[in-house]
Coordinates of C-alpha atoms in Angstrom, one line a residue:
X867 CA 176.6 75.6 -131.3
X868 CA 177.9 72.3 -130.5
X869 CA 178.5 72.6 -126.6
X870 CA 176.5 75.0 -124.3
X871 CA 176.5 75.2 -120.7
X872 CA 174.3 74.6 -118.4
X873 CA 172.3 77.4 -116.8
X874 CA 173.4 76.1 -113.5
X875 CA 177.1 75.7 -114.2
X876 CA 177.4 71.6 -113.7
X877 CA 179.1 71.2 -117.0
X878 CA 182.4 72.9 -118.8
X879 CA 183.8 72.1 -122.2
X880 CA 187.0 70.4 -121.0
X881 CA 188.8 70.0 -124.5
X882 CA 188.0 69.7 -128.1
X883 CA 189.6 67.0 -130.8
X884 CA 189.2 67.1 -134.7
X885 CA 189.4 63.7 -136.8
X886 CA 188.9 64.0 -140.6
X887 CA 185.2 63.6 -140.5
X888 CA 184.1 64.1 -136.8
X889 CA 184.3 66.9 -134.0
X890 CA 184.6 64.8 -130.4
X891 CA 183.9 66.5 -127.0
X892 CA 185.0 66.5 -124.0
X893 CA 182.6 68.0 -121.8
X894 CA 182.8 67.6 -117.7
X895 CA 179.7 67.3 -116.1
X896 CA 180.3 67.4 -112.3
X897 CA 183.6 67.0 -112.5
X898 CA 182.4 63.3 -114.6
X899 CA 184.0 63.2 -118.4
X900 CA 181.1 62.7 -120.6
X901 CA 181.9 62.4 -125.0
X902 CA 180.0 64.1 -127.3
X903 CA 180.3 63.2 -131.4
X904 CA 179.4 65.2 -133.9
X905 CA 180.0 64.7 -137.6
X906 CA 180.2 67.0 -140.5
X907 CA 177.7 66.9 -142.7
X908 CA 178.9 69.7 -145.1
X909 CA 178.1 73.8 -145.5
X910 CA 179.3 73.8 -142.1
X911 CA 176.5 71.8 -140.5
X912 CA 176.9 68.9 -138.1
X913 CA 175.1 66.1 -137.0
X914 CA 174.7 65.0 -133.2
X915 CA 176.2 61.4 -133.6
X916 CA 176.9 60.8 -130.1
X917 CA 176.0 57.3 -128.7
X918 CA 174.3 55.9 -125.8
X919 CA 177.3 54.3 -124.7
X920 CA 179.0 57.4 -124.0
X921 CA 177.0 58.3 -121.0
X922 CA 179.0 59.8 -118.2
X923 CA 182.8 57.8 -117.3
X924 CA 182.1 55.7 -114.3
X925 CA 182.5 57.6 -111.0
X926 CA 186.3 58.1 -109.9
X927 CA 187.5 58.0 -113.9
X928 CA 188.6 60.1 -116.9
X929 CA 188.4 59.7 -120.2
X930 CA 190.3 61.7 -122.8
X931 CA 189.9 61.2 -126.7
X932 CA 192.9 62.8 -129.3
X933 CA 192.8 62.4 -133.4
X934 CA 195.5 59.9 -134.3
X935 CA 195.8 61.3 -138.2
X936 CA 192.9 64.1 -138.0
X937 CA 193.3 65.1 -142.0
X938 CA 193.4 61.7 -143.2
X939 CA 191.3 59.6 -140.3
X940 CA 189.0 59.1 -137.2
X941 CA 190.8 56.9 -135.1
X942 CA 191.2 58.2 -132.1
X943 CA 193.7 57.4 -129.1
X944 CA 191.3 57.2 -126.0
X945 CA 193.4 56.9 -122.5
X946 CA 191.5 56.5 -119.4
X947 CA 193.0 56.8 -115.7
X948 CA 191.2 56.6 -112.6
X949 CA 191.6 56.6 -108.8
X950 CA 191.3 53.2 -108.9
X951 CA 192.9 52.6 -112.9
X952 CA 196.1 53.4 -113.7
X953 CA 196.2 54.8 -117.0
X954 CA 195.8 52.9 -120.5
X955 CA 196.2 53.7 -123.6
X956 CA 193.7 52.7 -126.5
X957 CA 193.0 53.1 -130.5
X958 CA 189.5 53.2 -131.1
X959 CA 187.3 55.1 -134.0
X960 CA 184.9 58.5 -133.7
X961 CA 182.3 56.6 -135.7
X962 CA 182.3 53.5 -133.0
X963 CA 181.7 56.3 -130.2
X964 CA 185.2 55.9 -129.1
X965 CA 184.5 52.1 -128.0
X966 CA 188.0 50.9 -127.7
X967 CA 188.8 48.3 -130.2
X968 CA 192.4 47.5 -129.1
X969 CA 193.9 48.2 -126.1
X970 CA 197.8 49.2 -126.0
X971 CA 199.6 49.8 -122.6
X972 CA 198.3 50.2 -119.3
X973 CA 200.7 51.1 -116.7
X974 CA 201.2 48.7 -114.1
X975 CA 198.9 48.8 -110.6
X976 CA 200.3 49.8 -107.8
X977 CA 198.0 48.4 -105.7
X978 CA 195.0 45.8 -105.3
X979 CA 191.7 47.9 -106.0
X980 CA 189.4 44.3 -106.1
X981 CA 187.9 45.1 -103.2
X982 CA 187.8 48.8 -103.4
X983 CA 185.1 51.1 -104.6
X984 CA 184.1 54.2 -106.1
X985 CA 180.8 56.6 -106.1
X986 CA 180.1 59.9 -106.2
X987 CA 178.2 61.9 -103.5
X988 CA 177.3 65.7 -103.7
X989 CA 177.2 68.3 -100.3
X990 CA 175.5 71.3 -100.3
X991 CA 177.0 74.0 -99.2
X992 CA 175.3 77.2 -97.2
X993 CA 174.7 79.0 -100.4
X994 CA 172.5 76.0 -101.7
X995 CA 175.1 74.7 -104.0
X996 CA 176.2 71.0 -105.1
X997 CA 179.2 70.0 -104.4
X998 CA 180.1 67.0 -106.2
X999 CA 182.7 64.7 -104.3
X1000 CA 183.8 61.4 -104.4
X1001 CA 183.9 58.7 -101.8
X1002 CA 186.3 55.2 -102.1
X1003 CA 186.7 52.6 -99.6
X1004 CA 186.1 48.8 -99.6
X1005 CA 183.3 47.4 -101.0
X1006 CA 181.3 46.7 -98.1
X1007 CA 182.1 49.5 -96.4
X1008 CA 178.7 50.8 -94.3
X1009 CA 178.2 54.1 -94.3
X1010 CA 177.1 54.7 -90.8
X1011 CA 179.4 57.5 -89.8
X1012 CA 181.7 55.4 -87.6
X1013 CA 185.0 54.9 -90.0
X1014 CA 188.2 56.4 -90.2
X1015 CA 188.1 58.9 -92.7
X1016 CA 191.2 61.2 -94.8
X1017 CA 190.1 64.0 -96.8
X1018 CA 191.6 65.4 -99.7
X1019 CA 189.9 68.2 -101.0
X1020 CA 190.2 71.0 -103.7
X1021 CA 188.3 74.2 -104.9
X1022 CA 188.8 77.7 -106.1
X1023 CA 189.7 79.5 -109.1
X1024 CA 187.1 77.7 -111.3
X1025 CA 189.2 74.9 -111.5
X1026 CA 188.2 71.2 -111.1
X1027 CA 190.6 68.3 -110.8
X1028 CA 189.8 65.0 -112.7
X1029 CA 190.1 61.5 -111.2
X1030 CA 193.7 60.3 -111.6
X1031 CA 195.3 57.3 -110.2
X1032 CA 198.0 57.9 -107.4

């Protein structure tokens, strides 16, 4: 098996893309997109080619990988979005890990995110489990309980909603 869960149910397979030599996943690990790579290596085996570099996305980001030509190639289009990205598009190759090699179009920002940040936090709720949630807000914001706060919040069904720029 290429993909597995984990026993305690912090990752999911979010989607699947075939190139001509390689099988590239998607897999969200508290709600994080982290990129597997596997190439065949024949009689239906497949070899664990995944690179360091494709750790988890930053905190606040997704990253999606799609086969540009998947009988005749492994370039991939990689298009990453954020809460604080807008979405770019990006060609890049399974073999490279999906490190972009050219970048395309971005959509314009709508705002200044220089001085804004990103990180994740988890709560635990009264049944004892994580809650992964993520908190933005200027870069020197202190955490001392004494800031204006708006939640936005999500959760039932199973269902997890990726970063995405507003």
């Amino acid at each position: 098996a290429l993909f597995e869960p984990a026993a305690d149910g912090s990752n999911s397979l979010s989607a699947v893309s075939a190139t001509r030599n390689y099988m590239v996943l998607q897999v969200s690990e508290h709600v994080r997109t982290k990129l597997a790579f596997f190439k065949h290596a024949g009689d239906g085996a497949w070899t664990d080619e995944t690179h360091e570099a494709n750790g988890l996305a930053p905190a606040g980001e997704d990253v999606s990988v799609s086969a540009i030509w998947p009988d005749d190639s492994d370039e991939c289009w990689v298009s990453t979005s954020g809460f604080l990205h807008p979405t770019t598009l990006a060609k890049a190759h399974a073999a490279d890990g999906a490190k972009l090699r050219e970048s395309l179009k971005a959509l314009p920002p709508r705002f200044d995110s220089s001085q804004l940040t990103c990180s994740q936090h988890f709560a635990t709720s009264r049944d004892g489990t994580r809650v992964p949630y993520f908190l933005l807000g200027p870069k020197e914001l202190r955490l001392d309980g004494s800031n204006p706060t708006l939640l936005d919040g999500y959760g039932g069904f199973e269902i997890s909603l990726s970063p995405s720029y507003a």
